[in-house]
Amino acid sequence: MYQLNNLARQIEKQLPARLVEFMQEAGLVAAAQGQNLYLVGGVVRDLLLGRANLDLDLAVTGNAINLAWRLAGTIPAAKLTPNRHFFTAKLSWENWSVDLATTRSETYARPGALPRVLSASIEEDLFRRDFTINAMAVELIPGRWGEVIDLYGGRDDLEKGLIRILHEDSFIDDATRIWRGLRYEQRLDFKLEPKTLRLLKRDLPMLETISGDRIRHELELALKEELPEKVIRRAANLKVLPEVHPGLKGDDWLARKFEEARQASAPNPPSVELYLALLAYWLTEDQTGKLISYLRLRKSHARTLEESGLLKAELKALAEPALAPSRIYLLLHEYGLPAVTANYLATDSPTIKKHIGLFLTKLRNVKPSLTGRDLAKLGTAPGPQMKEVLRHLLEARLDGKVTSKKGEVEMVEGWKDSIMKSPIFLSLDGRGIKR
Ligand code: ATP
């Protein structure tokens, strides 16, 4: 299978008919304009491996944007997003999306810089790629349809299960390839080829040349893998992870928690945000702040990491065995769901876990049956008084002191004298609350 010279059958078997039809049409149009057209990158690797992959990357000699316009004209309601700087275009229609790029070479002004892009031959285009298994192409023009171009031993490496860079300076040019390599290695159960591994270790300092934004992107891709803990563990062992933050660990604890996160969120995979919160769980507040600003985490993710740390510091309050549900609610309801979930997974205390579990599965959804409008009819003044009555009703609901709408009405009637007319609202447990 790995040594096939022609992938026509695999294309027709593994890809949806609509995409095959699109590629055939694209091949015809390209050929009529004197262009060559290729399927490139990960999808070629996955066709050979028999793995599902619908991310089509096409490379064309000459102008990709013009070809994309021509093709867009043949598809009703197609949307085209060109990028003139990189000679690329994304073509989308219905549920489909295809990337087209001009075959190109890339040169790097300095390590880690974005590349200078020049249009070039398919040979050069394949040589600028990260690993041999990602540096193969398949011909798409009629007459050569399905023929494999494998100039750098990609099929041999697929067969041997090796991740191999194409030249000595690959990680220096672009150290994000270090993270990419670990991802493919762990996803495919391959091994970094010995020389690639040696160069990866040599070039670890090059990770410093990469912006936090790009490292975050790589880390997020790692966390979207089926078993991200494998990538994180390997990154920790190879000292790649400490380059993100020296306090991060890829140990057995993390692997166990990631697995528990998957069980808790099945059938969907856990969010990247939840994985991130677990990865950063043992960092101090100060370290978390540094990680957030280095990776330039988006606001919602940053908030989750911060809240997760704050809640971690408050967890002891949830360890008391006989806590009233209203108290559990009070301790947790102001934190976002991912931060609460991270702490649920992270704690090893059965009591704390039970309490957070109760909050997640039940308490957070509890609401009084009476609405503001109902309360107004019962004589409650809108504003702080109404807020206070609703809070009392919620507490009573949470603690099972009331279980029906009728019961709530009776409760409110009963409070009329004691609470609603008083300038000071007394809460049910006797704590005084000033208006
Ligand atoms: P995945 O299955 O993870 O999506 P992919 O191989 O499709 O993998 P993309 O990130 O979509 O990966 O990139 C498409 C192709 O572009 C890769 O297969 C590789 O040939 C090339 N490529 C992507 N990023 C780099 C990089 N940093 N350096 C060199 N080549 C790259």
Tab-separated table of C-alpha atoms and ligand atoms in Angstrom:
chain	number	residue	atom	x	y	z
A	1	MET	CA	0.000	0.000	0.000
A	2	TYR	CA	2.729	2.501	0.988
A	3	GLN	CA	4.664	1.927	-2.231
A	4	LEU	CA	1.845	2.664	-4.668
A	5	ASN	CA	2.803	4.716	-7.728
A	6	ASN	CA	-0.734	5.722	-8.505
A	7	LEU	CA	-3.421	6.728	-6.019
A	8	ALA	CA	-6.386	7.008	-8.428
A	9	ARG	CA	-8.205	4.131	-6.736
A	10	GLN	CA	-7.500	5.427	-3.208
A	11	ILE	CA	-8.738	8.900	-4.182
A	12	GLU	CA	-11.973	7.514	-5.557
A	13	LYS	CA	-12.465	5.142	-2.633
A	14	GLN	CA	-11.489	7.373	0.274
A	15	LEU	CA	-12.657	10.837	-0.777
A	16	PRO	CA	-16.296	11.926	-1.200
A	17	ALA	CA	-17.549	11.806	-4.817
A	18	ARG	CA	-18.148	15.583	-4.840
A	19	LEU	CA	-14.497	16.308	-4.021
A	20	VAL	CA	-13.248	13.800	-6.593
A	21	GLU	CA	-15.472	15.432	-9.212
A	22	PHE	CA	-14.117	18.861	-8.182
A	23	MET	CA	-10.496	17.706	-8.513
A	24	GLN	CA	-11.191	16.204	-11.947
A	25	GLU	CA	-12.757	19.458	-13.121
A	26	ALA	CA	-9.869	21.433	-11.595
A	27	GLY	CA	-7.363	19.186	-13.404
A	28	LEU	CA	-9.135	19.780	-16.711
A	29	VAL	CA	-9.265	23.555	-16.297
A	30	ALA	CA	-5.628	23.735	-15.147
A	31	ALA	CA	-4.443	21.596	-18.069
A	32	ALA	CA	-6.414	23.729	-20.543
A	33	GLN	CA	-4.491	26.766	-19.212
A	34	GLY	CA	-1.160	24.973	-19.448
A	35	GLN	CA	-0.837	24.590	-15.683
A	36	ASN	CA	0.034	21.522	-13.644
A	37	LEU	CA	-2.132	20.715	-10.674
A	38	TYR	CA	-1.316	18.520	-7.676
A	39	LEU	CA	-2.871	17.248	-4.499
A	40	VAL	CA	-0.279	17.897	-1.780
A	41	GLY	CA	0.458	17.692	1.928
A	42	GLY	CA	-1.284	15.709	4.629
A	43	VAL	CA	-4.052	14.294	2.482
A	44	VAL	CA	-1.527	12.429	0.302
A	45	ARG	CA	0.056	10.948	3.433
A	46	ASP	CA	-3.374	9.943	4.711
A	47	LEU	CA	-4.477	8.443	1.392
A	48	LEU	CA	-1.449	6.161	1.597
A	49	LEU	CA	-2.170	5.358	5.233
A	50	GLY	CA	-5.876	4.778	4.568
A	51	ARG	CA	-6.792	7.462	7.133
A	52	ALA	CA	-9.740	9.826	6.705
A	53	ASN	CA	-8.767	13.393	5.769
A	54	LEU	CA	-10.968	15.853	3.910
A	55	ASP	CA	-8.587	18.830	4.124
A	56	LEU	CA	-7.703	19.169	0.472
A	57	ASP	CA	-4.602	21.187	-0.367
A	58	LEU	CA	-4.034	21.707	-4.080
A	59	ALA	CA	-0.843	23.165	-5.529
A	60	VAL	CA	-0.746	24.616	-9.023
A	61	THR	CA	2.099	25.860	-11.158
A	62	GLY	CA	1.414	29.490	-12.057
A	63	ASN	CA	-1.362	31.636	-10.700
A	64	ALA	CA	-3.482	29.811	-8.086
A	65	ILE	CA	-5.822	32.732	-7.521
A	66	ASN	CA	-6.808	32.956	-11.205
A	67	LEU	CA	-7.407	29.215	-11.335
A	68	ALA	CA	-9.501	29.474	-8.174
A	69	TRP	CA	-11.625	32.222	-9.789
A	70	ARG	CA	-12.157	30.081	-12.877
A	71	LEU	CA	-13.213	27.133	-10.710
A	72	ALA	CA	-15.445	29.295	-8.525
A	73	GLY	CA	-17.289	30.280	-11.718
A	74	THR	CA	-18.304	26.650	-12.265
A	75	ILE	CA	-19.797	26.193	-8.765
A	76	PRO	CA	-23.041	27.916	-7.751
A	77	ALA	CA	-22.689	30.002	-4.557
A	78	ALA	CA	-18.963	29.323	-4.240
A	79	LYS	CA	-17.047	31.639	-1.924
A	80	LEU	CA	-13.474	32.574	-2.712
A	81	THR	CA	-10.997	34.056	-0.225
A	82	PRO	CA	-7.730	34.974	-1.963
A	83	ASN	CA	-4.469	35.844	-0.192
A	84	ARG	CA	-2.336	37.786	-2.658
A	85	HIS	CA	0.654	37.919	-0.340
A	86	PHE	CA	0.997	34.119	-0.147
A	87	PHE	CA	-0.457	33.300	-3.635
A	88	THR	CA	-3.214	31.208	-2.074
A	89	ALA	CA	-6.996	31.004	-2.242
A	90	LYS	CA	-9.616	29.195	-0.220
A	91	LEU	CA	-12.629	28.006	-2.160
A	92	SER	CA	-15.731	27.016	-0.201
A	93	TRP	CA	-19.187	25.888	-1.226
A	94	GLU	CA	-21.929	23.976	0.579
A	95	ASN	CA	-20.025	21.937	3.190
A	96	TRP	CA	-16.818	21.739	1.186
A	97	SER	CA	-13.629	23.708	1.335
A	98	VAL	CA	-10.426	23.405	-0.694
A	99	ASP	CA	-7.155	25.346	-0.415
A	100	LEU	CA	-5.272	26.246	-3.581
A	101	ALA	CA	-1.692	27.541	-3.612
A	102	THR	CA	0.854	28.435	-6.232
A	103	THR	CA	3.784	26.010	-6.098
A	104	ARG	CA	6.464	27.982	-4.315
A	105	SER	CA	9.795	28.084	-2.581
A	106	GLU	CA	10.327	29.742	0.745
A	107	THR	CA	13.385	31.483	2.115
A	108	TYR	CA	13.864	32.640	5.661
A	109	ALA	CA	15.541	36.010	6.300
A	110	ARG	CA	16.328	34.857	9.848
A	111	PRO	CA	15.378	31.870	12.011
A	112	GLY	CA	11.696	31.842	12.910
A	113	ALA	CA	10.790	34.709	10.550
A	114	LEU	CA	7.829	34.257	8.248
A	115	PRO	CA	9.151	33.036	4.897
A	116	ARG	CA	9.708	35.034	1.732
A	117	VAL	CA	7.609	33.273	-0.867
A	118	LEU	CA	8.537	32.871	-4.537
A	119	SER	CA	6.690	30.925	-7.156
A	120	ALA	CA	8.690	27.791	-8.020
A	121	SER	CA	8.542	24.244	-9.355
A	122	ILE	CA	6.688	21.401	-7.630
A	123	GLU	CA	10.094	19.920	-6.680
A	124	GLU	CA	11.008	23.085	-4.775
A	125	ASP	CA	7.525	23.331	-3.346
A	126	LEU	CA	7.841	19.853	-1.882
A	127	PHE	CA	11.343	20.554	-0.583
A	128	ARG	CA	10.147	23.508	1.549
A	129	ARG	CA	7.838	21.192	3.516
A	130	ASP	CA	8.290	19.935	7.044
A	131	PHE	CA	8.689	16.143	6.829
A	132	THR	CA	9.162	13.581	4.097
A	133	ILE	CA	5.758	12.024	4.807
A	134	ASN	CA	4.160	15.454	4.185
A	135	ALA	CA	6.257	16.187	1.103
A	136	MET	CA	4.530	14.053	-1.508
A	137	ALA	CA	2.187	15.120	-4.291
A	138	VAL	CA	-0.358	13.472	-6.564
A	139	GLU	CA	-0.880	14.607	-10.163
A	140	LEU	CA	-4.396	15.786	-10.963
A	141	ILE	CA	-4.297	16.691	-14.639
A	142	PRO	CA	-5.873	14.245	-17.125
A	143	GLY	CA	-3.402	11.703	-18.459
A	144	ARG	CA	-1.357	11.752	-15.233
A	145	TRP	CA	-4.310	11.568	-12.806
A	146	GLY	CA	-3.319	9.848	-9.554
A	147	GLU	CA	0.447	9.552	-10.195
A	148	VAL	CA	2.511	9.908	-7.021
A	149	ILE	CA	5.462	12.321	-6.868
A	150	ASP	CA	7.703	11.244	-4.015
A	151	LEU	CA	11.127	12.843	-4.337
A	152	TYR	CA	12.278	12.620	-0.737
A	153	GLY	CA	11.405	9.096	0.341
A	154	GLY	CA	8.017	9.822	1.918
A	155	ARG	CA	6.615	6.385	1.118
A	156	ASP	CA	9.675	4.618	2.561
A	157	ASP	CA	9.313	6.632	5.757
A	158	LEU	CA	5.604	5.837	5.953
A	159	GLU	CA	6.492	2.193	5.674
A	160	LYS	CA	9.215	2.439	8.323
A	161	GLY	CA	7.130	4.682	10.582
A	162	LEU	CA	9.630	7.562	10.576
A	163	ILE	CA	9.290	11.331	10.913
A	164	ARG	CA	12.195	12.833	8.991
A	165	ILE	CA	12.998	16.438	8.105
A	166	LEU	CA	14.151	17.263	4.599
A	167	HIS	CA	17.339	19.159	5.391
A	168	GLU	CA	19.688	19.991	8.284
A	169	ASP	CA	18.397	23.531	8.827
A	170	SER	CA	14.728	22.692	8.826
A	171	PHE	CA	14.136	23.359	12.536
A	172	ILE	CA	16.291	26.474	12.377
A	173	ASP	CA	14.195	27.893	9.538
A	174	ASP	CA	10.987	27.167	11.385
A	175	ALA	CA	11.057	25.748	14.895
A	176	THR	CA	7.263	25.247	14.921
A	177	ARG	CA	8.219	22.070	13.043
A	178	ILE	CA	9.467	20.723	16.366
A	179	TRP	CA	5.914	20.721	17.710
A	180	ARG	CA	4.553	19.490	14.375
A	181	GLY	CA	6.982	16.580	14.417
A	182	LEU	CA	5.910	15.506	17.891
A	183	ARG	CA	2.268	15.660	16.859
A	184	TYR	CA	2.719	13.403	13.833
A	185	GLU	CA	5.006	11.059	15.739
A	186	GLN	CA	2.466	10.531	18.503
A	187	ARG	CA	-0.641	10.580	16.311
A	188	LEU	CA	0.694	7.963	13.918
A	189	ASP	CA	2.712	5.998	16.491
A	190	PHE	CA	5.822	6.721	14.448
A	191	LYS	CA	9.348	7.564	15.652
A	192	LEU	CA	11.490	10.614	15.010
A	193	GLU	CA	14.242	9.368	12.699
A	194	PRO	CA	17.563	9.406	14.646
A	195	LYS	CA	19.201	12.300	12.805
A	196	THR	CA	15.964	14.318	12.961
A	197	LEU	CA	15.840	13.656	16.701
A	198	ARG	CA	19.432	14.793	17.120
A	199	LEU	CA	18.786	17.992	15.165
A	200	LEU	CA	15.594	18.610	17.101
A	201	LYS	CA	17.567	18.490	20.348
A	202	ARG	CA	20.291	20.695	18.886
A	203	ASP	CA	17.749	23.245	17.710
A	204	LEU	CA	15.604	23.484	20.844
A	205	PRO	CA	16.881	27.035	21.495
A	206	MET	CA	15.323	27.995	18.148
A	207	LEU	CA	11.906	27.761	19.802
A	208	GLU	CA	12.754	31.156	21.263
A	209	THR	CA	12.685	32.626	17.773
A	210	ILE	CA	8.989	31.761	17.422
A	211	SER	CA	6.323	34.208	18.579
A	212	GLY	CA	4.030	33.238	21.459
A	213	ASP	CA	1.104	33.402	19.017
A	214	ARG	CA	2.593	30.701	16.819
A	215	ILE	CA	3.561	28.532	19.799
A	216	ARG	CA	-0.005	28.857	21.102
A	217	HIS	CA	-1.298	27.748	17.718
A	218	GLU	CA	0.941	24.659	17.843
A	219	LEU	CA	-0.039	23.885	21.416
A	220	GLU	CA	-3.716	24.153	20.523
A	221	LEU	CA	-3.212	21.793	17.608
A	222	ALA	CA	-1.493	19.353	19.982
A	223	LEU	CA	-4.475	19.616	22.345
A	224	LYS	CA	-6.849	18.827	19.470
A	225	GLU	CA	-5.175	15.466	18.878
A	226	GLU	CA	-7.102	12.378	19.913
A	227	LEU	CA	-4.652	11.660	22.769
A	228	PRO	CA	-2.954	15.002	23.460
A	229	GLU	CA	-1.262	13.711	26.601
A	230	LYS	CA	1.037	11.619	24.391
A	231	VAL	CA	2.278	14.737	22.588
A	232	ILE	CA	2.611	16.681	25.842
A	233	ARG	CA	4.527	13.853	27.525
A	234	ARG	CA	6.907	13.552	24.592
A	235	ALA	CA	7.325	17.345	24.555
A	236	ALA	CA	8.155	17.227	28.262
A	237	ASN	CA	10.683	14.404	27.853
A	238	LEU	CA	12.422	16.163	24.981
A	239	LYS	CA	12.470	19.487	26.918
A	240	VAL	CA	10.187	21.150	24.391
A	241	LEU	CA	7.414	21.779	26.927
A	242	PRO	CA	9.585	23.748	29.381
A	243	GLU	CA	10.270	26.156	26.518
A	244	VAL	CA	6.593	27.106	26.757
A	245	HIS	CA	6.825	27.464	30.539
A	246	PRO	CA	9.294	25.732	32.868
A	247	GLY	CA	6.498	24.924	35.346
A	248	LEU	CA	4.484	22.795	32.891
A	249	LYS	CA	4.602	19.012	33.290
A	250	GLY	CA	3.617	16.168	31.005
A	251	ASP	CA	3.428	13.417	33.622
A	252	ASP	CA	1.181	10.522	34.673
A	253	TRP	CA	-1.080	12.881	36.616
A	254	LEU	CA	-1.797	14.908	33.486
A	255	ALA	CA	-2.366	11.782	31.384
A	256	ARG	CA	-4.868	10.492	33.948
A	257	LYS	CA	-6.706	13.804	34.113
A	258	PHE	CA	-6.883	14.173	30.323
A	259	GLU	CA	-8.372	10.676	30.140
A	260	GLU	CA	-10.909	11.569	32.840
A	261	ALA	CA	-11.726	14.769	30.942
A	262	ARG	CA	-12.545	12.684	27.863
A	263	GLN	CA	-14.775	10.380	29.863
A	264	ALA	CA	-16.552	13.345	31.444
A	265	SER	CA	-17.232	15.096	28.145
A	266	ALA	CA	-18.008	12.041	25.957
A	267	PRO	CA	-19.293	11.744	23.265
A	268	ASN	CA	-17.614	15.082	22.447
A	269	PRO	CA	-13.904	15.636	22.957
A	270	PRO	CA	-12.981	18.010	25.807
A	271	SER	CA	-12.444	21.630	24.821
A	272	VAL	CA	-8.915	22.942	24.275
A	273	GLU	CA	-9.718	25.350	27.107
A	274	LEU	CA	-10.311	22.519	29.571
A	275	TYR	CA	-7.137	20.699	28.538
A	276	LEU	CA	-5.208	23.971	28.887
A	277	ALA	CA	-6.618	24.553	32.373
A	278	LEU	CA	-5.472	21.064	33.414
A	279	LEU	CA	-2.055	21.545	31.844
A	280	ALA	CA	-1.611	24.828	33.723
A	281	TYR	CA	-3.293	23.592	36.912
A	282	TRP	CA	-0.237	23.448	39.173
A	283	LEU	CA	1.214	26.793	38.130
A	284	THR	CA	1.178	29.579	40.709
A	285	GLU	CA	-0.913	32.682	40.044
A	286	ASP	CA	2.198	34.514	38.923
A	287	GLN	CA	3.296	31.698	36.592
A	288	THR	CA	-0.205	31.493	35.120
A	289	GLY	CA	-0.080	35.227	34.392
A	290	LYS	CA	3.250	34.810	32.593
A	291	LEU	CA	1.953	31.877	30.540
A	292	ILE	CA	-1.159	33.824	29.547
A	293	SER	CA	0.805	36.815	28.344
A	294	TYR	CA	3.498	34.762	26.573
A	295	LEU	CA	0.944	32.699	24.653
A	296	ARG	CA	-1.356	35.712	24.263
A	297	LEU	CA	-4.269	33.516	25.188
A	298	ARG	CA	-7.662	34.791	24.111
A	299	LYS	CA	-9.669	36.454	26.882
A	300	SER	CA	-12.006	33.542	27.596
A	301	HIS	CA	-9.125	31.040	27.869
A	302	ALA	CA	-7.122	33.403	30.048
A	303	ARG	CA	-10.117	33.866	32.328
A	304	THR	CA	-10.543	30.098	32.641
A	305	LEU	CA	-6.903	29.647	33.676
A	306	GLU	CA	-7.133	32.479	36.191
A	307	GLU	CA	-10.446	31.318	37.636
A	308	SER	CA	-9.233	27.746	37.809
A	309	GLY	CA	-6.285	28.911	39.939
A	310	LEU	CA	-8.508	31.038	42.189
A	311	LEU	CA	-10.912	28.174	42.751
A	312	LYS	CA	-7.999	25.798	43.435
A	313	ALA	CA	-7.044	28.106	46.313
A	314	GLU	CA	-10.609	27.971	47.690
A	315	LEU	CA	-11.179	24.235	47.339
A	316	LYS	CA	-10.680	23.500	51.043
A	317	ALA	CA	-14.045	25.111	51.790
A	318	LEU	CA	-15.647	22.319	49.766
A	319	ALA	CA	-13.969	19.544	51.749
A	320	GLU	CA	-16.376	19.756	54.703
A	321	PRO	CA	-18.580	16.646	54.431
A	322	ALA	CA	-21.892	18.141	55.602
A	323	LEU	CA	-22.200	21.151	53.304
A	324	ALA	CA	-25.667	22.429	52.462
A	325	PRO	CA	-26.298	22.474	48.705
A	326	SER	CA	-26.908	26.230	48.896
A	327	ARG	CA	-23.441	26.669	50.354
A	328	ILE	CA	-21.875	24.586	47.566
A	329	TYR	CA	-23.742	26.728	45.074
A	330	LEU	CA	-22.527	29.903	46.719
A	331	LEU	CA	-18.913	28.725	46.613
A	332	LEU	CA	-19.002	27.778	42.932
A	333	HIS	CA	-21.581	29.713	40.960
A	334	GLU	CA	-19.407	32.705	40.137
A	335	TYR	CA	-16.743	30.634	38.374
A	336	GLY	CA	-17.018	29.720	34.683
A	337	LEU	CA	-17.921	26.169	33.785
A	338	PRO	CA	-14.498	25.160	32.360
A	339	ALA	CA	-12.725	26.353	35.535
A	340	VAL	CA	-15.161	24.429	37.751
A	341	THR	CA	-14.809	21.341	35.557
A	342	ALA	CA	-11.004	21.576	35.664
A	343	ASN	CA	-11.121	21.596	39.463
A	344	TYR	CA	-13.625	18.742	39.509
A	345	LEU	CA	-11.173	16.676	37.465
A	346	ALA	CA	-8.057	17.865	39.253
A	347	THR	CA	-9.059	17.236	42.852
A	348	ASP	CA	-8.230	13.912	44.448
A	349	SER	CA	-10.548	14.500	47.410
A	350	PRO	CA	-13.702	12.352	47.063
A	351	THR	CA	-15.725	14.850	49.128
A	352	ILE	CA	-14.705	17.863	47.054
A	353	LYS	CA	-15.319	15.889	43.880
A	354	LYS	CA	-18.772	14.885	45.124
A	355	HIS	CA	-19.677	18.473	45.939
A	356	ILE	CA	-18.446	19.902	42.643
A	357	GLY	CA	-20.104	16.997	40.823
A	358	LEU	CA	-23.415	17.855	42.509
A	359	PHE	CA	-23.023	21.466	41.427
A	360	LEU	CA	-22.208	20.530	37.825
A	361	THR	CA	-24.942	17.973	37.355
A	362	LYS	CA	-27.721	19.531	39.386
A	363	LEU	CA	-27.319	22.651	41.488
A	364	ARG	CA	-26.188	25.017	38.745
A	365	ASN	CA	-29.479	24.417	36.906
A	366	VAL	CA	-31.772	24.915	39.887
A	367	LYS	CA	-34.085	27.929	39.660
A	368	PRO	CA	-37.104	29.109	41.647
A	369	SER	CA	-40.396	28.519	39.816
A	370	LEU	CA	-41.686	31.984	40.638
A	371	THR	CA	-40.642	34.671	38.210
A	372	GLY	CA	-40.214	38.384	38.843
A	373	ARG	CA	-43.691	38.931	37.449
A	374	ASP	CA	-45.169	36.351	39.881
A	375	LEU	CA	-43.390	38.038	42.756
A	376	ALA	CA	-44.643	41.481	41.739
A	377	LYS	CA	-48.199	40.121	41.853
A	378	LEU	CA	-47.454	38.853	45.351
A	379	GLY	CA	-46.469	42.369	46.395
A	380	THR	CA	-42.695	42.301	46.110
A	381	ALA	CA	-41.173	45.603	45.040
A	382	PRO	CA	-38.905	45.441	41.980
A	383	GLY	CA	-35.229	46.176	42.657
A	384	PRO	CA	-33.161	45.045	45.650
A	385	GLN	CA	-36.150	43.582	47.476
A	386	MET	CA	-37.070	41.356	44.549
A	387	LYS	CA	-33.440	40.292	44.182
A	388	GLU	CA	-33.284	39.317	47.809
A	389	VAL	CA	-36.526	37.342	47.718
A	390	LEU	CA	-35.347	35.476	44.624
A	391	ARG	CA	-32.085	34.680	46.357
A	392	HIS	CA	-33.913	33.280	49.377
A	393	LEU	CA	-36.182	31.242	47.122
A	394	LEU	CA	-33.176	29.832	45.301
A	395	GLU	CA	-31.512	28.851	48.572
A	396	ALA	CA	-34.694	27.188	49.747
A	397	ARG	CA	-34.985	25.323	46.437
A	398	LEU	CA	-31.333	24.215	46.544
A	399	ASP	CA	-31.682	22.898	50.089
A	400	GLY	CA	-34.969	21.141	49.343
A	401	LYS	CA	-36.905	23.337	51.774
A	402	VAL	CA	-39.398	23.970	49.029
A	403	THR	CA	-40.165	21.731	46.066
A	404	SER	CA	-43.167	23.237	44.291
A	405	LYS	CA	-44.429	26.538	42.966
A	406	LYS	CA	-47.249	26.416	45.502
A	407	GLY	CA	-44.721	25.947	48.273
A	408	GLU	CA	-42.780	28.959	46.993
A	409	VAL	CA	-45.914	31.119	47.051
A	410	GLU	CA	-46.566	30.107	50.659
A	411	MET	CA	-42.986	30.871	51.535
A	412	VAL	CA	-43.116	34.341	50.025
A	413	GLU	CA	-46.444	35.041	51.786
A	414	GLY	CA	-44.824	33.964	55.046
A	415	TRP	CA	-41.898	36.340	54.506
A	416	LYS	CA	-44.087	39.325	53.885
A	417	ASP	CA	-43.875	40.677	57.400
A	418	SER	CA	-40.462	39.485	58.420
A	419	ILE	CA	-38.401	40.268	55.371
A	420	MET	CA	-40.134	42.262	52.743
A	421	LYS	CA	-41.180	45.086	55.003
A	422	SER	CA	-37.938	45.212	56.891
A	423	PRO	CA	-35.166	47.640	55.913
A	424	ILE	CA	-32.749	44.834	56.653
A	425	PHE	CA	-33.265	41.517	54.867
A	426	LEU	CA	-32.482	38.600	57.119
A	427	SER	CA	-31.306	35.606	55.183
A	428	LEU	CA	-32.739	32.186	55.947
A	429	ASP	CA	-29.685	31.042	57.845
A	430	GLY	CA	-29.820	34.132	60.036
A	431	ARG	CA	-26.957	36.097	58.445
A	432	GLY	CA	-27.818	39.763	58.237
A	433	ILE	CA	-27.686	41.291	54.797
A	434	LYS	CA	-27.828	45.050	54.468
A	435	ARG	CA	-29.910	46.554	51.763
B	1	ATP	P1	-2.911	17.610	9.763
B	1	ATP	O1	-3.317	16.208	9.489
B	1	ATP	O2	-2.325	17.815	11.107
B	1	ATP	O3	-3.924	18.657	9.389
B	1	ATP	P2	-1.470	18.436	7.414
B	1	ATP	O4	-0.288	17.700	6.894
B	1	ATP	O5	-2.684	18.531	6.572
B	1	ATP	O6	-1.702	17.770	8.810
B	1	ATP	P3	-1.350	21.344	7.572
B	1	ATP	O7	-0.933	22.107	8.769
B	1	ATP	O8	-2.727	21.463	7.077
B	1	ATP	O9	-0.961	19.852	7.877
B	1	ATP	O10	-0.347	21.710	6.434
B	1	ATP	C1	-0.461	21.186	5.116
B	1	ATP	C2	0.915	20.865	4.567
B	1	ATP	O11	1.700	22.063	4.498
B	1	ATP	C3	1.729	19.909	5.411
B	1	ATP	O12	1.428	18.570	5.100
B	1	ATP	C4	3.149	20.281	5.041
B	1	ATP	O13	3.498	19.709	3.815
B	1	ATP	C5	3.040	21.772	4.839
B	1	ATP	N1	3.380	22.521	6.053
B	1	ATP	C6	2.531	22.985	6.993
B	1	ATP	N2	3.187	23.652	7.959
B	1	ATP	C7	4.489	23.604	7.635
B	1	ATP	C8	5.676	24.113	8.215
B	1	ATP	N3	5.651	24.790	9.367
B	1	ATP	N4	6.834	23.897	7.576
B	1	ATP	C9	6.863	23.220	6.410
B	1	ATP	N5	5.793	22.703	5.815
B	1	ATP	C10	4.614	22.892	6.400
